[in-house]
C-alpha positions as a Markdown table, in Angstrom:
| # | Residue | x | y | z |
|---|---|---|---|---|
| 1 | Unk | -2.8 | -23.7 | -7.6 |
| 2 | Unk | 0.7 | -22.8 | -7.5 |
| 3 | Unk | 2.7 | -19.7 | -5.6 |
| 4 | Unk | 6.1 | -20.6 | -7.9 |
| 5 | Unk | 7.0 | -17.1 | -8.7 |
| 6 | Unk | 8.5 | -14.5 | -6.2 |
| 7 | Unk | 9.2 | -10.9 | -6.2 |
| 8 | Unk | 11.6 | -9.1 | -4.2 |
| 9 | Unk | 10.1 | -7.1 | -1.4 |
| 10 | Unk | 10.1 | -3.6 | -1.6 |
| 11 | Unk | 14.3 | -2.4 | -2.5 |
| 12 | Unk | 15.1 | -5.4 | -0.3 |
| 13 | Unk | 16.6 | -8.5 | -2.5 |
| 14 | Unk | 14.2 | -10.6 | -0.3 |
| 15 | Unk | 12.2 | -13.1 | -2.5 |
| 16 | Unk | 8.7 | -13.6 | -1.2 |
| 17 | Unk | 5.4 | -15.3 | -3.0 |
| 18 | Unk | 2.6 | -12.5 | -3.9 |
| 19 | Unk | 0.4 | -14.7 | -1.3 |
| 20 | Unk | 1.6 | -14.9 | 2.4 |
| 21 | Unk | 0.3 | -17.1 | 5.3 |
| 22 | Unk | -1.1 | -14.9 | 8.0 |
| 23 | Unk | -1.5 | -16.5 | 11.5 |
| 24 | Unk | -3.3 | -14.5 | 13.7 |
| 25 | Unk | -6.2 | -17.3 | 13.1 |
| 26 | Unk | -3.6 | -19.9 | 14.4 |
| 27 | Unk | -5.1 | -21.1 | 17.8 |
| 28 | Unk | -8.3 | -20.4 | 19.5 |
| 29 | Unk | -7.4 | -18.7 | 22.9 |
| 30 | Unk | -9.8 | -15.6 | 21.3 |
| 31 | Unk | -12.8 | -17.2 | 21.0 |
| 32 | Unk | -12.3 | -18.1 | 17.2 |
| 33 | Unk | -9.4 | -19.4 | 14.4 |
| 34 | Unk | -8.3 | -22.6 | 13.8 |
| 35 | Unk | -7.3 | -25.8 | 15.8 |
| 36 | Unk | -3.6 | -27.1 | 15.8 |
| 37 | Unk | -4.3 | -29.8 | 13.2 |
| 38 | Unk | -5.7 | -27.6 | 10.9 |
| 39 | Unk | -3.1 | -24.9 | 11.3 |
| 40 | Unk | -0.7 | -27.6 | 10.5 |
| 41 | Unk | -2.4 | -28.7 | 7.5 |
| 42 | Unk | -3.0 | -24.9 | 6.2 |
| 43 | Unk | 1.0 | -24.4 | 7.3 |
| 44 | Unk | 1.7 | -27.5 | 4.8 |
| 45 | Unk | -1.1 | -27.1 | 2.3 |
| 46 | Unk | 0.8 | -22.9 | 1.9 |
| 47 | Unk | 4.0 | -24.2 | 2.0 |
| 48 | Unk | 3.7 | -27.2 | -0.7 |
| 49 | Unk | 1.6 | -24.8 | -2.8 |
| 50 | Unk | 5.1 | -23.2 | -3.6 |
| 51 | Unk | 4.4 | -20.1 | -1.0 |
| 52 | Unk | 7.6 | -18.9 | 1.6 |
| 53 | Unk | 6.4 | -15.6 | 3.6 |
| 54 | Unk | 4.5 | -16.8 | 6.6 |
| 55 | Unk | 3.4 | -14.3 | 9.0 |
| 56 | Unk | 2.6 | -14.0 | 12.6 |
| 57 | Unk | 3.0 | -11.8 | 16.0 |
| 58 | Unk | 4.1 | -12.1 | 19.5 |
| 59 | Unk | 0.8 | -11.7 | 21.2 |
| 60 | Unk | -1.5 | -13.2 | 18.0 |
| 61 | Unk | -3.7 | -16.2 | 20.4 |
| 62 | Unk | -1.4 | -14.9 | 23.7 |
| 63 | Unk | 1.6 | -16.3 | 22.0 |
| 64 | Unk | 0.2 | -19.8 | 20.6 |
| 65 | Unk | 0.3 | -18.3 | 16.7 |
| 66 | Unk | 4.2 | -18.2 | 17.0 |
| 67 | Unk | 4.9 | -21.5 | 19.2 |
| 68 | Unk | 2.4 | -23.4 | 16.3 |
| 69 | Unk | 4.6 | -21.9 | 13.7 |
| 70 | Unk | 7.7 | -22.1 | 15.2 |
| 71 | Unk | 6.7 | -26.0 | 15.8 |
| 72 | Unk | 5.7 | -26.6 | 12.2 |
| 73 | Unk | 9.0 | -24.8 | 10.6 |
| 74 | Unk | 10.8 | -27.2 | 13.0 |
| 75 | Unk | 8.9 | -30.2 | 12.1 |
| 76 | Unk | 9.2 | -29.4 | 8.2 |
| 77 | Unk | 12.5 | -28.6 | 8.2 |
| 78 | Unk | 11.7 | -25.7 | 5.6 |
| 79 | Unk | 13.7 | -22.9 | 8.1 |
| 80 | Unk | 15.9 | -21.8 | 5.3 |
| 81 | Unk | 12.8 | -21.9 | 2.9 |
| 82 | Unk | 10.7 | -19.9 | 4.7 |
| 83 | Unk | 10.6 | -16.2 | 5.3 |
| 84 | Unk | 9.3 | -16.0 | 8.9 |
| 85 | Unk | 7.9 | -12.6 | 9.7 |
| 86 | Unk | 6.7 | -11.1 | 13.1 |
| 87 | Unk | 5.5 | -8.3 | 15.0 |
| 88 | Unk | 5.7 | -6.5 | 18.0 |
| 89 | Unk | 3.9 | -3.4 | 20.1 |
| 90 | Unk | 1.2 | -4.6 | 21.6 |
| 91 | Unk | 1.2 | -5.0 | 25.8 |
| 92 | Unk | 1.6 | -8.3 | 27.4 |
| 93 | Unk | 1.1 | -6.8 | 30.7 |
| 94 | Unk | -1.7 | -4.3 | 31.3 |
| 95 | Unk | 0.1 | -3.6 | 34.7 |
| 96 | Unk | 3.6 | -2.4 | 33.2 |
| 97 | Unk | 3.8 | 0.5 | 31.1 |
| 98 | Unk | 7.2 | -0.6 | 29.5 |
| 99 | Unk | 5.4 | -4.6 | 28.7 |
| 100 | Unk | 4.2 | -2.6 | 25.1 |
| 101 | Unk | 4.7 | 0.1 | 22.8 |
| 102 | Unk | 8.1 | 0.9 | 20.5 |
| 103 | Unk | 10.1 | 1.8 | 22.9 |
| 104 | Unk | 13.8 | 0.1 | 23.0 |
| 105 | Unk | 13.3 | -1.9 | 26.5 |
| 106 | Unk | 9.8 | -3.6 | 25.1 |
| 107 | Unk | 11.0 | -4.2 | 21.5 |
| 108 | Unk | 14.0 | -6.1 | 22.4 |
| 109 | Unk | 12.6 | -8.1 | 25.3 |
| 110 | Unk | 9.6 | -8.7 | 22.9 |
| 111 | Unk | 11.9 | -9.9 | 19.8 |
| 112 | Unk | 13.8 | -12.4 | 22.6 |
| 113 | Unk | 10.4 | -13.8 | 23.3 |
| 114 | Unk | 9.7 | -14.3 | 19.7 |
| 115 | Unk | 12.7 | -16.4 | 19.1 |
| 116 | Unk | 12.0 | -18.3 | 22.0 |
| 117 | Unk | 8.7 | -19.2 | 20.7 |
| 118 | Unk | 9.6 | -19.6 | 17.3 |
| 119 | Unk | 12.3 | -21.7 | 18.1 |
| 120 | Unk | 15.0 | -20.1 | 15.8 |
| 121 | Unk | 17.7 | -17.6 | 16.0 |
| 122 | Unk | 16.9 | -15.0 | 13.6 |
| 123 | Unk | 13.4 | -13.9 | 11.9 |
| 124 | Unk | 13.2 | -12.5 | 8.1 |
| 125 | Unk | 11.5 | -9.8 | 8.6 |
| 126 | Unk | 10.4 | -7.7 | 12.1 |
| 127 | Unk | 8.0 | -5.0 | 11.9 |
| 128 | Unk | 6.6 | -2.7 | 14.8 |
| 129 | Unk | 3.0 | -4.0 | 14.8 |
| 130 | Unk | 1.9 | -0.3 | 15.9 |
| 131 | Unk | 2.6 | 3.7 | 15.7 |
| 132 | Unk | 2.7 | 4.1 | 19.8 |
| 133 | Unk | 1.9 | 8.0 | 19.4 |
| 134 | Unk | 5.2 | 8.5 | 21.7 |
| 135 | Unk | 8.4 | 7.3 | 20.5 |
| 136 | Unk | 10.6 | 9.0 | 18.4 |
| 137 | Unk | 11.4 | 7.3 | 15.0 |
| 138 | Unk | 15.0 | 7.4 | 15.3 |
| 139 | Unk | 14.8 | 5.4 | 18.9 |
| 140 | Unk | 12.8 | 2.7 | 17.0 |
| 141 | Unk | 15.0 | 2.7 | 14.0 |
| 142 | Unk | 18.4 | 2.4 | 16.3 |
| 143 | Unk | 16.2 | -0.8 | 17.9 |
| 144 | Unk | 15.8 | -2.2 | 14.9 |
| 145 | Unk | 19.1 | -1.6 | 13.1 |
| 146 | Unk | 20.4 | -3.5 | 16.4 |
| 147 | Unk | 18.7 | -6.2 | 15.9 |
| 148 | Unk | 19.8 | -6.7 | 12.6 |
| 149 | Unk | 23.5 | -6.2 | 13.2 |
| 150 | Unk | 23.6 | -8.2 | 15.8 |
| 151 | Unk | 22.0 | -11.1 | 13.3 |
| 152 | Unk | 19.1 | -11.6 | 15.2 |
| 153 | Unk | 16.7 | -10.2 | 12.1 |
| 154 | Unk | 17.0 | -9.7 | 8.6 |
| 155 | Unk | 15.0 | -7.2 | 7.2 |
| 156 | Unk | 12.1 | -4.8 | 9.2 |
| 157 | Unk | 9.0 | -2.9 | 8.2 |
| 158 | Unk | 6.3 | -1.3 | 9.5 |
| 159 | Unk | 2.6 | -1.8 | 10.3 |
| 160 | Unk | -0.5 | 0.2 | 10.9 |
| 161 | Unk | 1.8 | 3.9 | 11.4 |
| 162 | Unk | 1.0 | 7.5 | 9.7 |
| 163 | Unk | 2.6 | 7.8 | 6.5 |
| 164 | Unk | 4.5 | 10.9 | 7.8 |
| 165 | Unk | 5.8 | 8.3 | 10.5 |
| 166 | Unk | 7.0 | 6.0 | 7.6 |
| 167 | Unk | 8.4 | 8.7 | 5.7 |
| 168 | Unk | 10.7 | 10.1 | 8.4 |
| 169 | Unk | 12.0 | 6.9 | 9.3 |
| 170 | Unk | 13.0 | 5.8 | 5.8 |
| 171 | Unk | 14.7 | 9.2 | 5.6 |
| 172 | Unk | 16.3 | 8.9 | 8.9 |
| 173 | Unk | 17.7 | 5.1 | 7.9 |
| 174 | Unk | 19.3 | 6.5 | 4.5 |
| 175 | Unk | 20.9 | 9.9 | 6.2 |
| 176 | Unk | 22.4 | 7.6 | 9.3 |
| 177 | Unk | 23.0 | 4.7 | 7.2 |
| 178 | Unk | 21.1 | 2.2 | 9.1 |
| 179 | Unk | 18.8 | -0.6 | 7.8 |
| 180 | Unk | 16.6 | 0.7 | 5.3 |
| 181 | Unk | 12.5 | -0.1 | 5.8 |
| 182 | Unk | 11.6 | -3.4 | 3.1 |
| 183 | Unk | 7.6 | -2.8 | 4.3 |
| 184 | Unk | 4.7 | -1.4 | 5.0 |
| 185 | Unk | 2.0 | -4.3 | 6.3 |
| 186 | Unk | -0.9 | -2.2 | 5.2 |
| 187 | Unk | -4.8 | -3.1 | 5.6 |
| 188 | Unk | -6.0 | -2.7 | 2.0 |
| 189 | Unk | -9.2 | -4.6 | 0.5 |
| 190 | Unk | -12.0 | -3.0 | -1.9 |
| 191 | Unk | -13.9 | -2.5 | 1.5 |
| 192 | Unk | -10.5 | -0.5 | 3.1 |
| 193 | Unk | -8.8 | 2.0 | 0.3 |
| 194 | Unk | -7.8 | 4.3 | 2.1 |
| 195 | Unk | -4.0 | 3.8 | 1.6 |
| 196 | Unk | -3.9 | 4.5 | -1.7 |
| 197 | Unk | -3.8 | 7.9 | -1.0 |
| 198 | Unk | -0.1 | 8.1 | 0.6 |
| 199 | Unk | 1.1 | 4.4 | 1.2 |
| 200 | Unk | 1.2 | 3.4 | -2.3 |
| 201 | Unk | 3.2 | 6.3 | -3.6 |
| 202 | Unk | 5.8 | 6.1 | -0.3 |
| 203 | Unk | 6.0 | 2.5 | -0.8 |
| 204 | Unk | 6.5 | 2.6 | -4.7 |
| 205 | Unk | 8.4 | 5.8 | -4.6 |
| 206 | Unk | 10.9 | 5.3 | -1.4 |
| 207 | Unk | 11.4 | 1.3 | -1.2 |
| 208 | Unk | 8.9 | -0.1 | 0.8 |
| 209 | Unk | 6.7 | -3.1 | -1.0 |
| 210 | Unk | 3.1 | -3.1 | 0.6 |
| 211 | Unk | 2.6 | -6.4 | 2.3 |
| 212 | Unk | -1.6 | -6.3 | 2.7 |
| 213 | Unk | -3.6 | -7.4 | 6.0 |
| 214 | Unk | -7.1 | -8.2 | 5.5 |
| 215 | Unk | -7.4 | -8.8 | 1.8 |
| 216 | Unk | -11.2 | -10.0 | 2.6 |
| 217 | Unk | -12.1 | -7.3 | 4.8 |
| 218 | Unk | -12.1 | -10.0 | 8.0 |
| 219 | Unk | -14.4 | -12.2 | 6.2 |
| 220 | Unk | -17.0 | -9.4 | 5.2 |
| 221 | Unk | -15.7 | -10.1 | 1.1 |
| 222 | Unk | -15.9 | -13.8 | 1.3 |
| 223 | Unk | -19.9 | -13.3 | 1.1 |
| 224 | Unk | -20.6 | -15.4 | 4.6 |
| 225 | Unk | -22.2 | -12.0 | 5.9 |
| 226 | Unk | -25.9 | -10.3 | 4.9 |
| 227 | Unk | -27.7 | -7.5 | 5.5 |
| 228 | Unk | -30.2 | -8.5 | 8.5 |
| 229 | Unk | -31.6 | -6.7 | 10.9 |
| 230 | Unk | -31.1 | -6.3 | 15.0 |
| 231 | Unk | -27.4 | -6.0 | 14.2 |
| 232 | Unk | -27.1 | -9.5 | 13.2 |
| 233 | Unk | -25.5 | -10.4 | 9.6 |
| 234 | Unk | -24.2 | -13.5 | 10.0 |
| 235 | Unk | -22.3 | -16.4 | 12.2 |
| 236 | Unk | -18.1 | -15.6 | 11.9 |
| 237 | Unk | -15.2 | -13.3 | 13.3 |
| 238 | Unk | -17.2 | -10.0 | 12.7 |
| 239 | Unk | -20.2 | -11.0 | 14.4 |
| 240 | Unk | -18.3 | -11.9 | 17.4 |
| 241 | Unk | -16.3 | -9.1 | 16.9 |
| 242 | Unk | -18.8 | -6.3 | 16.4 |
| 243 | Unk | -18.9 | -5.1 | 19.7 |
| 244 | Unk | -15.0 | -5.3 | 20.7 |
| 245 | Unk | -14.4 | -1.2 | 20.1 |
| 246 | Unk | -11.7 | -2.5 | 17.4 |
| 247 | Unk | -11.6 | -0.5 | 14.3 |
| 248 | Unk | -10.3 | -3.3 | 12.2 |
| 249 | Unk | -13.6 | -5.4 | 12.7 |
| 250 | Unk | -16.2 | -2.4 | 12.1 |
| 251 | Unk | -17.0 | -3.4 | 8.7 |
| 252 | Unk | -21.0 | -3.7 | 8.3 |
| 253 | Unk | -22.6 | -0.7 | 6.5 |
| 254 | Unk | -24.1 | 0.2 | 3.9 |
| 255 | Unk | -21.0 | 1.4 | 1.4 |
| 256 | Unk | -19.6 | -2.2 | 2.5 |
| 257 | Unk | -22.7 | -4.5 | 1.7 |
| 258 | Unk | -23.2 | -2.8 | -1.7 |
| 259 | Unk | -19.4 | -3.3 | -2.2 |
| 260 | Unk | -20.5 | -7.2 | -1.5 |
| 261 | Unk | -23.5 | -7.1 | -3.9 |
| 262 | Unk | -21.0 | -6.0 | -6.9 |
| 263 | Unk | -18.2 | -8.4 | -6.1 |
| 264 | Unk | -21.1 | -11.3 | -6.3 |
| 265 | Unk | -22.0 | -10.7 | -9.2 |
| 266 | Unk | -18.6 | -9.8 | -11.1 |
| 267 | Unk | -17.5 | -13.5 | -9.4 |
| 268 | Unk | -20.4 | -15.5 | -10.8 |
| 269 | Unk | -19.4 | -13.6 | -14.0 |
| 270 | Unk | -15.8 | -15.0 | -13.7 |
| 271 | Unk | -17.4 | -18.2 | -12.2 |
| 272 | Unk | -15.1 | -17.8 | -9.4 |
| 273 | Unk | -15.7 | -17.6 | -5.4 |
| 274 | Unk | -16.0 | -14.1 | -4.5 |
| 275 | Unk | -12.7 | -14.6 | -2.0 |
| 276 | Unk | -10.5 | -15.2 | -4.8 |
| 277 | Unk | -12.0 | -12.2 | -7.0 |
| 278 | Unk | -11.3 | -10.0 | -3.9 |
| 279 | Unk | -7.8 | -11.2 | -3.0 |
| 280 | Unk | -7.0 | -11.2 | -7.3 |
| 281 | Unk | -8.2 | -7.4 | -7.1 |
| 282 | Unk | -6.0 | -6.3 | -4.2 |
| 283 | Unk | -3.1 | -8.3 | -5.4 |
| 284 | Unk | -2.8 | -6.8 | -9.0 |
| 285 | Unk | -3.5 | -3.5 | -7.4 |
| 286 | Unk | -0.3 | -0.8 | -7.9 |
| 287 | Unk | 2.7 | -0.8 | -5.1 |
| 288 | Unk | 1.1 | -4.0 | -3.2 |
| 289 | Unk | 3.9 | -6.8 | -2.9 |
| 290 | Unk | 2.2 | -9.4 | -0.9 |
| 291 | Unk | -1.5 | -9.8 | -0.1 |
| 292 | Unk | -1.5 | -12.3 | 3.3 |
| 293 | Unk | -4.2 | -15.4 | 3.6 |
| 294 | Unk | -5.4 | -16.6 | 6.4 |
| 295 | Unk | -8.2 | -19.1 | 7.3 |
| 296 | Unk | -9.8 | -21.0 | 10.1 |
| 297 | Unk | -10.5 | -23.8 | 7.9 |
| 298 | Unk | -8.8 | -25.5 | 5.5 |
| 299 | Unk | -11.0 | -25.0 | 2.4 |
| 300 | Unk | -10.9 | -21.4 | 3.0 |
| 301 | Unk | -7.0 | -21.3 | 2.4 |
| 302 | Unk | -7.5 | -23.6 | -0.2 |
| 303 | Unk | -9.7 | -21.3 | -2.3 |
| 304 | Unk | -8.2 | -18.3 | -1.4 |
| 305 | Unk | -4.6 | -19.8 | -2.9 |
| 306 | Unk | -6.4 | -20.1 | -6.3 |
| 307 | Unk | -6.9 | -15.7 | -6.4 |
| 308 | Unk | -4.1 | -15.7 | -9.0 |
| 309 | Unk | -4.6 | -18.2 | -11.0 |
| 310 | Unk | -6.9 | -16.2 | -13.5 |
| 311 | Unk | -6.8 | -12.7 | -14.4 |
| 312 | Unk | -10.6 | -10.4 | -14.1 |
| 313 | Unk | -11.2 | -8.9 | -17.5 |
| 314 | Unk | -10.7 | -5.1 | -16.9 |
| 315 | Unk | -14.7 | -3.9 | -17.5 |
| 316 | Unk | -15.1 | -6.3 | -14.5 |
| 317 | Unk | -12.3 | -4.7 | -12.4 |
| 318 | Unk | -13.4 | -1.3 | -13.3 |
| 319 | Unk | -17.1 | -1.9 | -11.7 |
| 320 | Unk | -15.2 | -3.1 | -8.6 |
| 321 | Unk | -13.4 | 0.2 | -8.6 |
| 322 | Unk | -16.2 | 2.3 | -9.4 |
| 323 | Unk | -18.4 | 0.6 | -6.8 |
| 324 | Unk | -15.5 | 0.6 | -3.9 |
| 325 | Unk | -14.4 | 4.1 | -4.9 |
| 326 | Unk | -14.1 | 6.7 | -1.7 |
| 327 | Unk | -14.5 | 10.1 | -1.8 |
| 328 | Unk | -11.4 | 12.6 | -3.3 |
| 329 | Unk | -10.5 | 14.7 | 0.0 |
| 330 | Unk | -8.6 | 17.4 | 0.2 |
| 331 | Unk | -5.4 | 18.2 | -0.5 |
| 332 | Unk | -6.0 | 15.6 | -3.4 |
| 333 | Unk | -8.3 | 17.5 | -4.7 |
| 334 | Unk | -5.9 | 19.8 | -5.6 |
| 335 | Unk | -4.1 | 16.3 | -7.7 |
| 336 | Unk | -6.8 | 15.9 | -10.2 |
| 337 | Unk | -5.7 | 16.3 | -13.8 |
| 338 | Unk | -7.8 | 19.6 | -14.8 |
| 339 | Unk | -6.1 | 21.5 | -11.3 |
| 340 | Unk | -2.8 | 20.1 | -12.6 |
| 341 | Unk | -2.7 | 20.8 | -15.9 |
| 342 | Unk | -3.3 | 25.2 | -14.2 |
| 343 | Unk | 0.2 | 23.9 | -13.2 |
| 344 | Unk | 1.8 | 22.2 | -16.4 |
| 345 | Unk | -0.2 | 24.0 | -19.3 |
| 346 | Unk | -2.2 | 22.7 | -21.8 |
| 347 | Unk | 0.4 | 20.3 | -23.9 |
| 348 | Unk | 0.2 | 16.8 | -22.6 |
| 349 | Unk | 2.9 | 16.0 | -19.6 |
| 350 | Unk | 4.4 | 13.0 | -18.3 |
| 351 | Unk | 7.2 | 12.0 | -15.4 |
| 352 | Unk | 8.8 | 9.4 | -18.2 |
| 353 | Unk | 7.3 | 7.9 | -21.4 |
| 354 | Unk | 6.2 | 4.5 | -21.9 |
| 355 | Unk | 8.6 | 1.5 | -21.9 |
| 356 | Unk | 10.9 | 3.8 | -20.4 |
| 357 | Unk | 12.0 | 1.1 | -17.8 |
| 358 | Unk | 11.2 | -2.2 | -18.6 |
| 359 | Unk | 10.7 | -4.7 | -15.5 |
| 360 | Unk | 13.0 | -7.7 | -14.7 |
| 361 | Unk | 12.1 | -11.5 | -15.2 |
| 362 | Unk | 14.0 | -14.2 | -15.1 |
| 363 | Unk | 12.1 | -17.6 | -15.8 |
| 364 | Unk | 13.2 | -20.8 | -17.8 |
| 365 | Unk | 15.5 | -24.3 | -17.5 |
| 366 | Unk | 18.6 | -23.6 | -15.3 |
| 367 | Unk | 21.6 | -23.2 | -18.0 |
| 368 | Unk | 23.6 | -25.8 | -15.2 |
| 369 | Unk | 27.1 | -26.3 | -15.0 |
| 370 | Unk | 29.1 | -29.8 | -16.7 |
């Protein structure tokens, strides 16, 4: 079990491990997550394990997610080691209209409070946590490019925004010359595909490496849930969830419980937990960068750090895509390769050929220096 190789993040030259540690289960002001000892242990477990992009938010357990973090970076001394992302949108205070969204007076008193619970100067990486429906993109993208000049972030990103939102910005940062988008922190899992539809191609096409939320479908893919009946399936997050009006925790249907059947079986195939099948399908998946972990226990982190350390025979993968698969709606339709080829004619057509590009690696003994 080892995260020892990194990719840069989208056209950043930010090095980050294809697993992060997400902390929104870091505390237990919600009801559920994890205790401060075990955080610590999953903090250190991750972190020894090789793996350097931990994640959190200024509001994940009212603000106890960042101070825990914050507190084990300190204690670790891994701050130079570790890229420490966070997020902000999200109200503080119901009462004052300007206490959330992405406007410039909430971003920048919300990145303040960050670095005062995470006890550093300067994150990584700091993404808006939300699209707000009302501020304009370039008023965001001036916040943010503030930020960074004035050294109190490194790279930003996005998370849960339109694809047209995305796009505009990214365009906006290259025509004004400000800091570039690194990210899009997606929600992506064989339950949750629809992304593929615009966010891969603007991630792989305009700079932006996907960094994935909810790899497990909140717990749904990790088999702890079953079909039942009075709208119980199960004790966990979901359960408690079920009735909070919150998209992301909607998982339990029909499409979703067959998706779970399949994924059992292809994992006592592999003879491996169906966690680590489901996080080793998402993470080979095209344009994703970084597929975050998170856990309430220990064991769970610990399994789900193993995802990579095999590779699903591609029959096996294919009946996870064909059993996940959703629906072609239009204008993709209009995509498909017998309404392109009205466009191209009949001889075969491609954007480059094969091998056109190869990929960069760099592995091996350090040459050193007598």
């Amino acid at each position: 079990m080892s995260l020892k190789q990194y990719y840069t993040l989208g056209n950043s030259g930010l090095r980050v491990s294809r697993l992060a540690l997400g902390t929104m289960t870091f505390g237990t002001d919600w009801g559920w997550g994890a205790d401060k000892a075990s955080a610590r242990e999953q903090f250190m477990t991750y972190t020894e394990a090789g793996g350097n992009l931990v994640d959190t938010a200024d509001l994940y357990t009212n603000g106890e997610s960042e101070r825990w973090v914050g507190e084990f970076v300190r204690d670790s001394g891994l701050r130079d080691k570790i890229v420490l992302a966070t997020k902000a949108s999200y109200s503080s205070d119901p009462s004052n209209p300007n206490a959330g969204g992405n406007g410039r007076k909430h971003l920048m008193r919300a990145l303040e409070g960050s670095l005062q619970r995470l006890a550093t100067d300067h994150v990584d990486l700091y993404l808006v946590h939300a699209w707000d429906m009302v501020t304009q993109p370039e008023e965001v993208l001036r916040t943010l490019d503030d930020a960074v000049r004035a050294g109190k972030v490194r790279h930003i990103g996005l998370s849960n925004v339109p694809a047209w939102y995305a796009s505009r910005m990214q365009t906006i940062a290259e025509l004004r010359g400000y800091e570039p988008l690194t990210t899009l922190q997606m929600e992506y899992s064989l339950a949750e595909r629809a992304i593929e539809d615009e966010y891969i191609p603007l991630g792989t096409q305009h700079g932006m490496g996907v960094m994935v939320w909810s790899p497990l479908a909140s717990g749904l893919l990790s088999g702890k849930y079953k079909p039942g009946s009075g709208g119980q399936f199960g004790e966990g997050r979901l359960q408690t969830m079920s009735g909070s009006n919150n998209p992301a925790f909607a998982k339990f249907s029909e499409r979703n419980f067959a998706i779970v059947a399949e994924l059992e079986k292809v994992a006592n195939e592999v003879g491996r937990s169906m966690a680590q099948v489901a996080v080793n399908w998402v993470a080979n998946r095209p344009g994703v960068a970084t597929v975050m972990v998170g856990a309430t226990k220990l064991a769970q982190l610990q399994d789900n750090l193993g995802a990579l350390d095999f590779e699903l025979p591609s029959e096996l993968r294919a009946r996870l895509d064909a059993v996940s698969a959703k629906a072609t709606g239009y204008p993709y339709t209009f995509f498909t390769p017998g309404m392109q080829t009205m466009l191209s004619g009949a001889a075969p057509l491609g954007d480059k050929p094969d091998g056109y590009q190869a990929p960069v690696r760099i592995s091996g003994p350090s040459a050193g220096v007598q």
